[in-house]
């Protein structure tokens, strides 16, 4: 009889714990705040040569893409990254790809810490292709090779910007001009 009462008491305790866990889960899942933030885990940064990167520079869809060529050592590049990040958070339907031109050897020791420290959650890939004189012209024959360099495109429109954006509003204006002209 004693063992039966102990078992029943233990079962009741487990039921209470289970109910408490379910209530907590329900409470946490009922968060009314909506977040449009696009968060990418940059723990694994792919390294591409230009042939591997090239398909990311074109689309058959009406989706808007922003591809930004940058490097950690480029002050204007670093300055505009938050603007690109802000734009992506306001427009989660837009896909952003940040193409780092940093050194492969620096991914673990410099690039990943930089991205984490600066809260950069947009997708990052690293372009490691020494034939820059060839691939720069393939991207845009008018591009001098200076960075930052940004491409805004969908299946019908494409624009190149060999300059840094001064604010998220500056970026929005250029994207709207590109897509509506």
Short mmCIF file of N, CA and C in Angstrom, two decimals:
data_model
loop_
_atom_site.label_atom_id
_atom_site.label_comp_id
_atom_site.label_asym_id
_atom_site.label_seq_id
_atom_site.Cartn_x
_atom_site.Cartn_y
_atom_site.Cartn_z
N UNK A 1 0.82 -1.19 0.00
CA UNK A 1 0.00 0.00 0.00
C UNK A 1 0.87 1.27 0.00
N UNK A 2 1.94 1.25 0.81
CA UNK A 2 2.84 2.40 0.87
C UNK A 2 3.46 2.69 -0.49
N UNK A 3 3.90 1.63 -1.18
CA UNK A 3 4.52 1.78 -2.50
C UNK A 3 3.54 2.35 -3.52
N UNK A 4 2.30 1.96 -3.43
CA UNK A 4 1.27 2.47 -4.34
C UNK A 4 1.07 3.96 -4.13
N UNK A 5 1.00 4.40 -2.85
CA UNK A 5 0.84 5.82 -2.55
C UNK A 5 2.05 6.62 -3.02
N UNK A 6 3.26 6.04 -2.85
CA UNK A 6 4.48 6.72 -3.32
C UNK A 6 4.46 6.88 -4.83
N UNK A 7 4.06 5.83 -5.52
CA UNK A 7 4.00 5.87 -6.98
C UNK A 7 2.98 6.91 -7.44
N UNK A 8 1.82 6.94 -6.79
CA UNK A 8 0.80 7.92 -7.17
C UNK A 8 1.29 9.34 -6.90
N UNK A 9 1.96 9.54 -5.78
CA UNK A 9 2.50 10.85 -5.45
C UNK A 9 3.57 11.27 -6.46
N UNK A 10 4.42 10.34 -6.82
CA UNK A 10 5.47 10.62 -7.81
C UNK A 10 4.85 10.95 -9.17
N UNK A 11 3.82 10.21 -9.55
CA UNK A 11 3.13 10.48 -10.82
C UNK A 11 2.51 11.88 -10.82
N UNK A 12 1.92 12.27 -9.68
CA UNK A 12 1.32 13.59 -9.59
C UNK A 12 2.38 14.68 -9.71
N UNK A 13 3.54 14.47 -9.09
CA UNK A 13 4.63 15.44 -9.20
C UNK A 13 5.09 15.58 -10.65
N UNK A 14 5.23 14.46 -11.34
CA UNK A 14 5.65 14.51 -12.74
C UNK A 14 4.60 15.20 -13.61
N UNK A 15 3.34 14.96 -13.28
CA UNK A 15 2.26 15.63 -14.02
C UNK A 15 2.34 17.14 -13.81
N UNK A 16 2.62 17.56 -12.58
CA UNK A 16 2.75 18.99 -12.30
C UNK A 16 3.93 19.59 -13.03
N UNK A 17 5.04 18.88 -13.06
CA UNK A 17 6.24 19.36 -13.79
C UNK A 17 5.92 19.46 -15.28
N UNK A 18 5.27 18.45 -15.81
CA UNK A 18 4.92 18.45 -17.23
C UNK A 18 3.98 19.62 -17.55
N UNK A 19 2.99 19.86 -16.71
CA UNK A 19 2.06 20.97 -16.93
C UNK A 19 2.81 22.30 -16.87
N UNK A 20 3.71 22.43 -15.90
CA UNK A 20 4.50 23.65 -15.78
C UNK A 20 5.35 23.89 -17.04
N UNK A 21 5.98 22.84 -17.53
CA UNK A 21 6.79 22.96 -18.74
C UNK A 21 5.92 23.36 -19.93
N UNK A 22 4.75 22.77 -20.04
CA UNK A 22 3.84 23.11 -21.15
C UNK A 22 3.37 24.57 -21.05
N UNK A 23 3.07 25.03 -19.85
CA UNK A 23 2.65 26.41 -19.66
C UNK A 23 3.77 27.36 -20.05
N UNK A 24 4.98 27.05 -19.65
CA UNK A 24 6.13 27.90 -20.00
C UNK A 24 6.32 27.94 -21.51
N UNK A 25 6.25 26.77 -22.15
CA UNK A 25 6.39 26.72 -23.61
C UNK A 25 5.29 27.52 -24.30
N UNK A 26 4.08 27.39 -23.80
CA UNK A 26 2.96 28.13 -24.37
C UNK A 26 3.18 29.63 -24.20
N UNK A 27 3.61 30.03 -23.02
CA UNK A 27 3.87 31.44 -22.75
C UNK A 27 4.94 32.00 -23.69
N UNK A 28 6.01 31.25 -23.87
CA UNK A 28 7.10 31.71 -24.74
C UNK A 28 6.69 31.75 -26.20
N UNK A 29 5.83 30.84 -26.62
CA UNK A 29 5.42 30.81 -28.03
C UNK A 29 4.37 31.86 -28.34
N UNK A 30 3.76 32.46 -27.35
CA UNK A 30 2.71 33.47 -27.56
C UNK A 30 3.27 34.87 -27.58
N UNK A 31 4.50 35.03 -27.90
CA UNK A 31 5.11 36.35 -28.00
C UNK A 31 4.47 37.07 -29.17
N UNK A 32 3.87 38.21 -28.94
CA UNK A 32 3.16 38.95 -29.98
C UNK A 32 4.06 39.80 -30.86
N UNK A 33 5.31 39.95 -30.51
CA UNK A 33 6.18 40.80 -31.32
C UNK A 33 6.52 40.08 -32.61
N UNK A 34 6.50 40.84 -33.67
CA UNK A 34 6.84 40.29 -34.97
C UNK A 34 8.20 40.80 -35.38
N UNK A 35 8.99 39.89 -35.89
CA UNK A 35 10.32 40.28 -36.34
C UNK A 35 10.47 39.89 -37.80
N UNK A 36 10.83 40.85 -38.61
CA UNK A 36 11.10 40.58 -40.01
C UNK A 36 12.58 40.35 -40.25
N UNK A 37 13.35 40.32 -39.20
CA UNK A 37 14.80 40.21 -39.34
C UNK A 37 15.17 38.92 -40.06
N UNK A 38 16.06 39.05 -40.99
CA UNK A 38 16.61 37.91 -41.68
C UNK A 38 17.95 37.62 -41.03
N UNK A 39 18.03 36.47 -40.41
CA UNK A 39 19.25 36.13 -39.69
C UNK A 39 19.87 34.90 -40.33
N UNK A 40 21.11 35.04 -40.70
CA UNK A 40 21.85 33.95 -41.30
C UNK A 40 22.97 33.59 -40.34
N UNK A 41 23.20 32.31 -40.20
CA UNK A 41 24.29 31.86 -39.36
C UNK A 41 25.57 31.90 -40.20
N UNK A 42 26.48 32.79 -39.84
CA UNK A 42 27.73 32.92 -40.59
C UNK A 42 28.85 32.08 -39.97
N UNK A 43 28.47 30.97 -39.32
CA UNK A 43 29.49 30.08 -38.78
C UNK A 43 30.22 29.35 -39.90
N UNK A 44 29.54 29.17 -41.01
CA UNK A 44 30.15 28.48 -42.14
C UNK A 44 30.13 29.42 -43.34
N UNK A 45 31.25 30.07 -43.60
CA UNK A 45 31.34 31.02 -44.72
C UNK A 45 31.93 30.29 -45.92
N UNK A 46 31.13 30.12 -46.97
CA UNK A 46 31.65 29.41 -48.14
C UNK A 46 32.70 30.25 -48.87
N UNK A 47 33.68 29.56 -49.43
CA UNK A 47 34.73 30.19 -50.22
C UNK A 47 34.50 29.78 -51.66
N UNK A 48 34.33 30.80 -52.52
CA UNK A 48 34.03 30.55 -53.93
C UNK A 48 35.13 31.11 -54.82
N UNK A 49 35.31 30.46 -55.97
CA UNK A 49 36.03 31.12 -57.06
C UNK A 49 34.95 31.81 -57.89
N UNK A 50 35.33 32.56 -58.92
CA UNK A 50 34.33 33.33 -59.64
C UNK A 50 33.30 32.45 -60.33
N UNK A 51 33.71 31.32 -60.88
CA UNK A 51 32.76 30.43 -61.55
C UNK A 51 31.67 29.94 -60.58
N UNK A 52 32.04 29.74 -59.32
CA UNK A 52 31.06 29.32 -58.33
C UNK A 52 30.17 30.49 -57.88
N UNK A 53 30.73 31.69 -57.87
CA UNK A 53 29.97 32.87 -57.45
C UNK A 53 29.02 33.36 -58.54
N UNK A 54 29.40 33.23 -59.77
CA UNK A 54 28.67 33.82 -60.90
C UNK A 54 27.17 33.50 -60.91
N UNK A 55 26.73 32.27 -60.60
CA UNK A 55 25.27 32.02 -60.59
C UNK A 55 24.51 32.86 -59.56
N UNK A 56 25.19 33.33 -58.52
CA UNK A 56 24.53 34.16 -57.51
C UNK A 56 24.31 35.60 -58.00
N UNK A 57 24.87 35.93 -59.14
CA UNK A 57 24.79 37.29 -59.67
C UNK A 57 23.68 37.45 -60.71
N UNK A 58 22.85 36.42 -60.87
CA UNK A 58 21.76 36.45 -61.85
C UNK A 58 20.55 35.73 -61.27
N UNK A 59 19.38 36.11 -61.75
CA UNK A 59 18.15 35.44 -61.31
C UNK A 59 17.12 35.43 -62.43
N UNK A 60 16.23 34.46 -62.37
CA UNK A 60 15.09 34.41 -63.27
C UNK A 60 13.82 34.88 -62.57
N UNK A 61 13.94 35.23 -61.30
CA UNK A 61 12.76 35.62 -60.53
C UNK A 61 12.67 37.14 -60.40
N UNK A 62 11.51 37.58 -59.94
CA UNK A 62 11.28 39.01 -59.73
C UNK A 62 11.80 39.46 -58.36
N UNK A 63 12.36 38.53 -57.60
CA UNK A 63 12.92 38.83 -56.28
C UNK A 63 14.10 39.79 -56.43
N UNK A 64 14.20 40.73 -55.50
CA UNK A 64 15.30 41.70 -55.53
C UNK A 64 16.51 41.13 -54.80
N UNK A 65 17.67 41.32 -55.41
CA UNK A 65 18.94 40.88 -54.83
C UNK A 65 19.86 42.08 -54.69
N UNK A 66 20.60 42.09 -53.59
CA UNK A 66 21.66 43.07 -53.39
C UNK A 66 22.93 42.26 -53.16
N UNK A 67 23.89 42.44 -54.03
CA UNK A 67 25.18 41.77 -53.88
C UNK A 67 26.22 42.86 -53.69
N UNK A 68 26.88 42.82 -52.55
CA UNK A 68 27.83 43.86 -52.18
C UNK A 68 29.23 43.27 -52.04
N UNK A 69 30.17 43.81 -52.79
CA UNK A 69 31.58 43.41 -52.71
C UNK A 69 32.26 44.34 -51.72
N UNK A 70 32.94 43.77 -50.74
CA UNK A 70 33.49 44.54 -49.64
C UNK A 70 34.68 43.80 -49.03
N UNK A 71 35.33 44.47 -48.08
CA UNK A 71 36.41 43.85 -47.29
C UNK A 71 36.50 44.55 -45.95
N UNK A 72 37.00 43.84 -44.96
CA UNK A 72 37.12 44.41 -43.62
C UNK A 72 38.09 45.59 -43.58
N UNK A 73 39.09 45.59 -44.45
CA UNK A 73 40.10 46.65 -44.45
C UNK A 73 39.64 47.90 -45.20
N UNK A 74 38.45 47.86 -45.78
CA UNK A 74 37.91 48.97 -46.57
C UNK A 74 36.96 49.78 -45.68
N UNK A 75 37.40 50.95 -45.22
CA UNK A 75 36.59 51.77 -44.30
C UNK A 75 35.22 52.13 -44.88
N UNK A 76 35.12 52.58 -46.14
CA UNK A 76 33.77 52.89 -46.67
C UNK A 76 32.87 51.65 -46.74
N UNK A 77 33.48 50.49 -46.97
CA UNK A 77 32.70 49.23 -47.00
C UNK A 77 32.11 48.96 -45.62
N UNK A 78 32.95 49.04 -44.61
CA UNK A 78 32.53 48.76 -43.24
C UNK A 78 31.46 49.76 -42.81
N UNK A 79 31.62 51.01 -43.22
CA UNK A 79 30.66 52.04 -42.84
C UNK A 79 29.26 51.76 -43.41
N UNK A 80 29.18 51.21 -44.62
CA UNK A 80 27.87 51.00 -45.23
C UNK A 80 27.22 49.67 -44.88
N UNK A 81 27.96 48.74 -44.29
CA UNK A 81 27.36 47.44 -43.94
C UNK A 81 26.11 47.56 -43.07
N UNK A 82 26.10 48.42 -42.05
CA UNK A 82 24.86 48.54 -41.26
C UNK A 82 23.66 49.04 -42.08
N UNK A 83 23.91 49.85 -43.08
CA UNK A 83 22.81 50.35 -43.93
C UNK A 83 22.22 49.19 -44.75
N UNK A 84 23.09 48.35 -45.26
CA UNK A 84 22.62 47.19 -46.03
C UNK A 84 21.87 46.24 -45.11
N UNK A 85 22.40 46.02 -43.93
CA UNK A 85 21.75 45.16 -42.94
C UNK A 85 20.38 45.72 -42.56
N UNK A 86 20.29 47.03 -42.31
CA UNK A 86 19.01 47.66 -41.97
C UNK A 86 18.01 47.52 -43.10
N UNK A 87 18.48 47.72 -44.33
CA UNK A 87 17.59 47.58 -45.48
C UNK A 87 17.02 46.16 -45.53
N UNK A 88 17.88 45.18 -45.34
CA UNK A 88 17.42 43.79 -45.39
C UNK A 88 16.40 43.50 -44.29
N UNK A 89 16.60 44.05 -43.12
CA UNK A 89 15.65 43.82 -42.04
C UNK A 89 14.31 44.48 -42.32
N UNK A 90 14.32 45.63 -42.99
CA UNK A 90 13.07 46.30 -43.36
C UNK A 90 12.39 45.62 -44.55
N UNK A 91 13.19 44.94 -45.36
CA UNK A 91 12.69 44.30 -46.59
C UNK A 91 13.16 42.85 -46.63
N UNK A 92 12.59 41.98 -45.79
CA UNK A 92 13.08 40.59 -45.72
C UNK A 92 12.87 39.80 -47.01
N UNK A 93 12.06 40.34 -47.91
CA UNK A 93 11.87 39.67 -49.19
C UNK A 93 13.06 39.88 -50.12
N UNK A 94 13.95 40.78 -49.77
CA UNK A 94 15.16 41.05 -50.55
C UNK A 94 16.28 40.15 -50.06
N UNK A 95 16.98 39.56 -50.99
CA UNK A 95 18.11 38.71 -50.60
C UNK A 95 19.40 39.51 -50.71
N UNK A 96 20.16 39.49 -49.63
CA UNK A 96 21.44 40.19 -49.57
C UNK A 96 22.57 39.17 -49.51
N UNK A 97 23.57 39.39 -50.34
CA UNK A 97 24.78 38.57 -50.30
C UNK A 97 25.97 39.51 -50.19
N UNK A 98 26.72 39.37 -49.13
CA UNK A 98 27.92 40.17 -48.92
C UNK A 98 29.11 39.34 -49.38
N UNK A 99 29.77 39.80 -50.43
CA UNK A 99 30.91 39.07 -51.00
C UNK A 99 32.19 39.67 -50.43
N UNK A 100 32.77 38.95 -49.50
CA UNK A 100 34.00 39.42 -48.86
C UNK A 100 35.19 39.15 -49.78
N UNK A 101 36.06 40.14 -49.87
CA UNK A 101 37.29 39.99 -50.65
C UNK A 101 38.50 39.87 -49.72
N UNK A 102 38.23 39.48 -48.48
CA UNK A 102 39.29 39.28 -47.50
C UNK A 102 40.04 37.97 -47.80
N UNK A 103 41.08 37.71 -47.03
CA UNK A 103 41.89 36.51 -47.24
C UNK A 103 41.24 35.30 -46.59
N UNK A 104 41.31 34.15 -47.28
CA UNK A 104 40.77 32.91 -46.76
C UNK A 104 41.37 32.59 -45.39
N UNK A 105 42.64 32.84 -45.22
CA UNK A 105 43.32 32.52 -43.95
C UNK A 105 42.77 33.32 -42.77
N UNK A 106 42.05 34.40 -43.05
CA UNK A 106 41.52 35.26 -42.00
C UNK A 106 40.06 34.96 -41.62
N UNK A 107 39.45 33.96 -42.23
CA UNK A 107 38.03 33.68 -41.96
C UNK A 107 37.79 33.44 -40.47
N UNK A 108 38.53 32.51 -39.90
CA UNK A 108 38.29 32.15 -38.50
C UNK A 108 38.78 33.20 -37.52
N UNK A 109 39.94 33.77 -37.80
CA UNK A 109 40.57 34.67 -36.82
C UNK A 109 40.12 36.12 -36.92
N UNK A 110 39.67 36.55 -38.10
CA UNK A 110 39.30 37.96 -38.26
C UNK A 110 37.88 38.16 -38.79
N UNK A 111 37.51 37.46 -39.87
CA UNK A 111 36.21 37.71 -40.51
C UNK A 111 35.03 37.33 -39.62
N UNK A 112 35.02 36.11 -39.11
CA UNK A 112 33.90 35.70 -38.25
C UNK A 112 33.79 36.57 -36.99
N UNK A 113 34.91 36.86 -36.30
CA UNK A 113 34.79 37.77 -35.16
C UNK A 113 34.27 39.16 -35.56
N UNK A 114 34.72 39.66 -36.72
CA UNK A 114 34.25 40.97 -37.21
C UNK A 114 32.74 40.95 -37.41
N UNK A 115 32.23 39.91 -38.06
CA UNK A 115 30.80 39.81 -38.34
C UNK A 115 30.00 39.74 -37.03
N UNK A 116 30.50 38.96 -36.10
CA UNK A 116 29.81 38.83 -34.81
C UNK A 116 29.84 40.16 -34.05
N UNK A 117 30.99 40.78 -33.99
CA UNK A 117 31.14 42.05 -33.25
C UNK A 117 30.25 43.14 -33.83
N UNK A 118 30.05 43.13 -35.15
CA UNK A 118 29.27 44.16 -35.82
C UNK A 118 27.82 43.72 -36.10
N UNK A 119 27.43 42.59 -35.54
CA UNK A 119 26.06 42.08 -35.69
C UNK A 119 25.63 41.96 -37.15
N UNK A 120 26.53 41.52 -37.99
CA UNK A 120 26.22 41.32 -39.41
C UNK A 120 25.64 39.91 -39.55
N UNK A 121 24.36 39.86 -39.91
CA UNK A 121 23.69 38.57 -40.05
C UNK A 121 23.30 38.26 -41.49
N UNK A 122 23.61 39.16 -42.42
CA UNK A 122 23.35 38.89 -43.83
C UNK A 122 24.27 37.77 -44.29
N UNK A 123 23.87 37.10 -45.34
CA UNK A 123 24.68 36.00 -45.88
C UNK A 123 26.03 36.54 -46.36
N UNK A 124 27.10 35.87 -45.96
CA UNK A 124 28.46 36.26 -46.37
C UNK A 124 29.10 35.09 -47.09
N UNK A 125 29.70 35.39 -48.22
CA UNK A 125 30.55 34.43 -48.93
C UNK A 125 31.89 35.11 -49.16
N UNK A 126 32.92 34.32 -49.35
CA UNK A 126 34.24 34.89 -49.60
C UNK A 126 34.66 34.52 -51.02
N UNK A 127 35.04 35.53 -51.78
CA UNK A 127 35.51 35.31 -53.15
C UNK A 127 37.03 35.20 -53.12
N UNK A 128 37.53 34.04 -53.52
CA UNK A 128 38.97 33.78 -53.55
C UNK A 128 39.32 33.38 -54.98
N UNK A 129 39.55 34.38 -55.80
CA UNK A 129 39.89 34.13 -57.20
C UNK A 129 40.88 35.20 -57.64
N UNK A 130 42.14 34.80 -57.86
CA UNK A 130 43.17 35.79 -58.18
C UNK A 130 43.03 36.43 -59.56
N UNK A 131 42.17 35.90 -60.41
CA UNK A 131 42.02 36.43 -61.77
C UNK A 131 41.06 37.62 -61.78
N UNK A 132 41.29 38.58 -60.90
CA UNK A 132 40.35 39.70 -60.76
C UNK A 132 40.21 40.52 -62.04
N UNK A 133 41.25 40.63 -62.83
CA UNK A 133 41.14 41.38 -64.09
C UNK A 133 40.13 40.74 -65.04
N UNK A 134 39.93 39.46 -64.90
CA UNK A 134 38.96 38.76 -65.75
C UNK A 134 37.56 38.86 -65.16
N UNK A 135 37.40 38.52 -63.85
CA UNK A 135 36.05 38.47 -63.31
C UNK A 135 35.45 39.85 -63.07
N UNK A 136 36.26 40.87 -62.84
CA UNK A 136 35.71 42.23 -62.69
C UNK A 136 35.00 42.65 -63.97
N UNK A 137 35.65 42.42 -65.11
CA UNK A 137 35.03 42.76 -66.40
C UNK A 137 33.79 41.93 -66.69
N UNK A 138 33.77 40.68 -66.22
CA UNK A 138 32.58 39.85 -66.43
C UNK A 138 31.39 40.36 -65.62
N UNK A 139 31.67 40.94 -64.46
CA UNK A 139 30.59 41.49 -63.65
C UNK A 139 30.08 42.79 -64.27
N UNK A 140 30.99 43.70 -64.55
CA UNK A 140 30.64 44.98 -65.17
C UNK A 140 31.90 45.55 -65.82
N UNK A 141 31.91 45.68 -67.14
CA UNK A 141 33.09 46.21 -67.82
C UNK A 141 33.46 47.63 -67.39
N UNK A 142 32.52 48.35 -66.80
CA UNK A 142 32.79 49.72 -66.34
C UNK A 142 33.33 49.78 -64.91
N UNK A 143 33.37 48.64 -64.24
CA UNK A 143 33.85 48.60 -62.85
C UNK A 143 35.37 48.68 -62.83
N UNK A 144 35.89 49.65 -62.08
CA UNK A 144 37.35 49.81 -61.98
C UNK A 144 37.98 48.75 -61.09
N UNK A 145 37.17 48.09 -60.26
CA UNK A 145 37.68 47.13 -59.29
C UNK A 145 37.69 47.69 -57.88
N UNK A 146 37.38 48.99 -57.74
CA UNK A 146 37.32 49.61 -56.41
C UNK A 146 36.12 49.09 -55.64
N UNK A 147 36.27 49.02 -54.33
CA UNK A 147 35.17 48.63 -53.47
C UNK A 147 34.90 49.74 -52.47
N UNK A 148 33.69 49.83 -51.97
CA UNK A 148 32.58 48.91 -52.14
C UNK A 148 31.98 49.01 -53.55
N UNK A 149 31.42 47.89 -53.96
CA UNK A 149 30.75 47.79 -55.24
C UNK A 149 29.49 46.97 -55.02
N UNK A 150 28.36 47.51 -55.44
CA UNK A 150 27.08 46.86 -55.17
C UNK A 150 26.30 46.67 -56.46
N UNK A 151 25.70 45.50 -56.56
CA UNK A 151 24.81 45.19 -57.68
C UNK A 151 23.41 45.02 -57.10
N UNK A 152 22.44 45.71 -57.69
CA UNK A 152 21.03 45.56 -57.32
C UNK A 152 20.34 45.02 -58.56
N UNK A 153 19.60 43.91 -58.41
CA UNK A 153 18.99 43.32 -59.60
C UNK A 153 17.81 42.42 -59.26
N UNK A 154 17.02 42.19 -60.29
CA UNK A 154 16.03 41.13 -60.32
C UNK A 154 16.06 40.59 -61.74
N UNK A 155 15.01 39.89 -62.20
CA UNK A 155 15.07 39.31 -63.53
C UNK A 155 14.95 40.34 -64.66
N UNK A 156 14.48 41.57 -64.35
CA UNK A 156 14.29 42.57 -65.40
C UNK A 156 15.22 43.78 -65.30
N UNK A 157 15.71 44.06 -64.12
CA UNK A 157 16.50 45.29 -63.90
C UNK A 157 17.83 44.94 -63.25
N UNK A 158 18.83 45.79 -63.54
CA UNK A 158 20.15 45.59 -62.96
C UNK A 158 20.85 46.95 -62.91
N UNK A 159 21.45 47.24 -61.76
CA UNK A 159 22.21 48.48 -61.63
C UNK A 159 23.47 48.19 -60.82
N UNK A 160 24.54 48.94 -61.15
CA UNK A 160 25.83 48.79 -60.50
C UNK A 160 26.18 50.10 -59.79
N UNK A 161 26.72 49.98 -58.59
CA UNK A 161 27.07 51.16 -57.80
C UNK A 161 28.51 51.02 -57.31
N UNK A 162 29.39 51.80 -57.89
CA UNK A 162 30.79 51.80 -57.47
C UNK A 162 30.99 52.98 -56.52
N UNK A 163 30.35 52.87 -55.38
CA UNK A 163 30.41 53.91 -54.36
C UNK A 163 29.85 53.34 -53.08
N UNK A 164 30.05 54.06 -51.99
CA UNK A 164 29.44 53.63 -50.73
C UNK A 164 28.13 54.37 -50.53
N UNK A 165 27.21 53.72 -49.87
CA UNK A 165 25.93 54.35 -49.54
C UNK A 165 26.10 55.09 -48.23
N UNK A 166 25.52 56.28 -48.15
CA UNK A 166 25.70 57.16 -47.00
C UNK A 166 24.67 56.95 -45.90
N UNK A 167 23.60 56.21 -46.21
CA UNK A 167 22.55 55.94 -45.23
C UNK A 167 21.65 54.85 -45.80
N UNK A 168 20.76 54.32 -44.97
CA UNK A 168 19.81 53.35 -45.47
C UNK A 168 18.85 54.02 -46.45
N UNK A 169 18.56 55.31 -46.22
CA UNK A 169 17.69 56.05 -47.13
C UNK A 169 18.34 56.18 -48.51
N UNK A 170 19.64 56.45 -48.54
CA UNK A 170 20.39 56.54 -49.79
C UNK A 170 20.28 55.22 -50.55
N UNK A 171 20.46 54.12 -49.85
CA UNK A 171 20.34 52.79 -50.46
C UNK A 171 18.92 52.56 -50.98
N UNK A 172 17.91 52.90 -50.18
CA UNK A 172 16.51 52.73 -50.59
C UNK A 172 16.19 53.52 -51.84
N UNK A 173 16.67 54.76 -51.92
CA UNK A 173 16.42 55.59 -53.08
C UNK A 173 16.99 54.95 -54.34
N UNK A 174 18.22 54.47 -54.25
CA UNK A 174 18.86 53.86 -55.42
C UNK A 174 18.18 52.56 -55.82
N UNK A 175 17.76 51.77 -54.85
CA UNK A 175 17.06 50.52 -55.16
C UNK A 175 15.72 50.83 -55.81
N UNK A 176 15.00 51.79 -55.26
CA UNK A 176 13.70 52.15 -55.85
C UNK A 176 13.87 52.70 -57.26
N UNK A 177 14.88 53.53 -57.48
CA UNK A 177 15.14 54.04 -58.84
C UNK A 177 15.43 52.89 -59.79
N UNK A 178 16.23 51.96 -59.34
CA UNK A 178 16.61 50.82 -60.19
C UNK A 178 15.41 49.99 -60.57
N UNK A 179 14.57 49.69 -59.60
CA UNK A 179 13.47 48.77 -59.83
C UNK A 179 12.25 49.39 -60.48
N UNK A 180 12.13 50.72 -60.41
CA UNK A 180 10.96 51.37 -61.00
C UNK A 180 11.25 52.00 -62.37
N UNK A 181 12.48 52.13 -62.75
CA UNK A 181 12.81 52.71 -64.07
C UNK A 181 12.83 51.65 -65.13
#
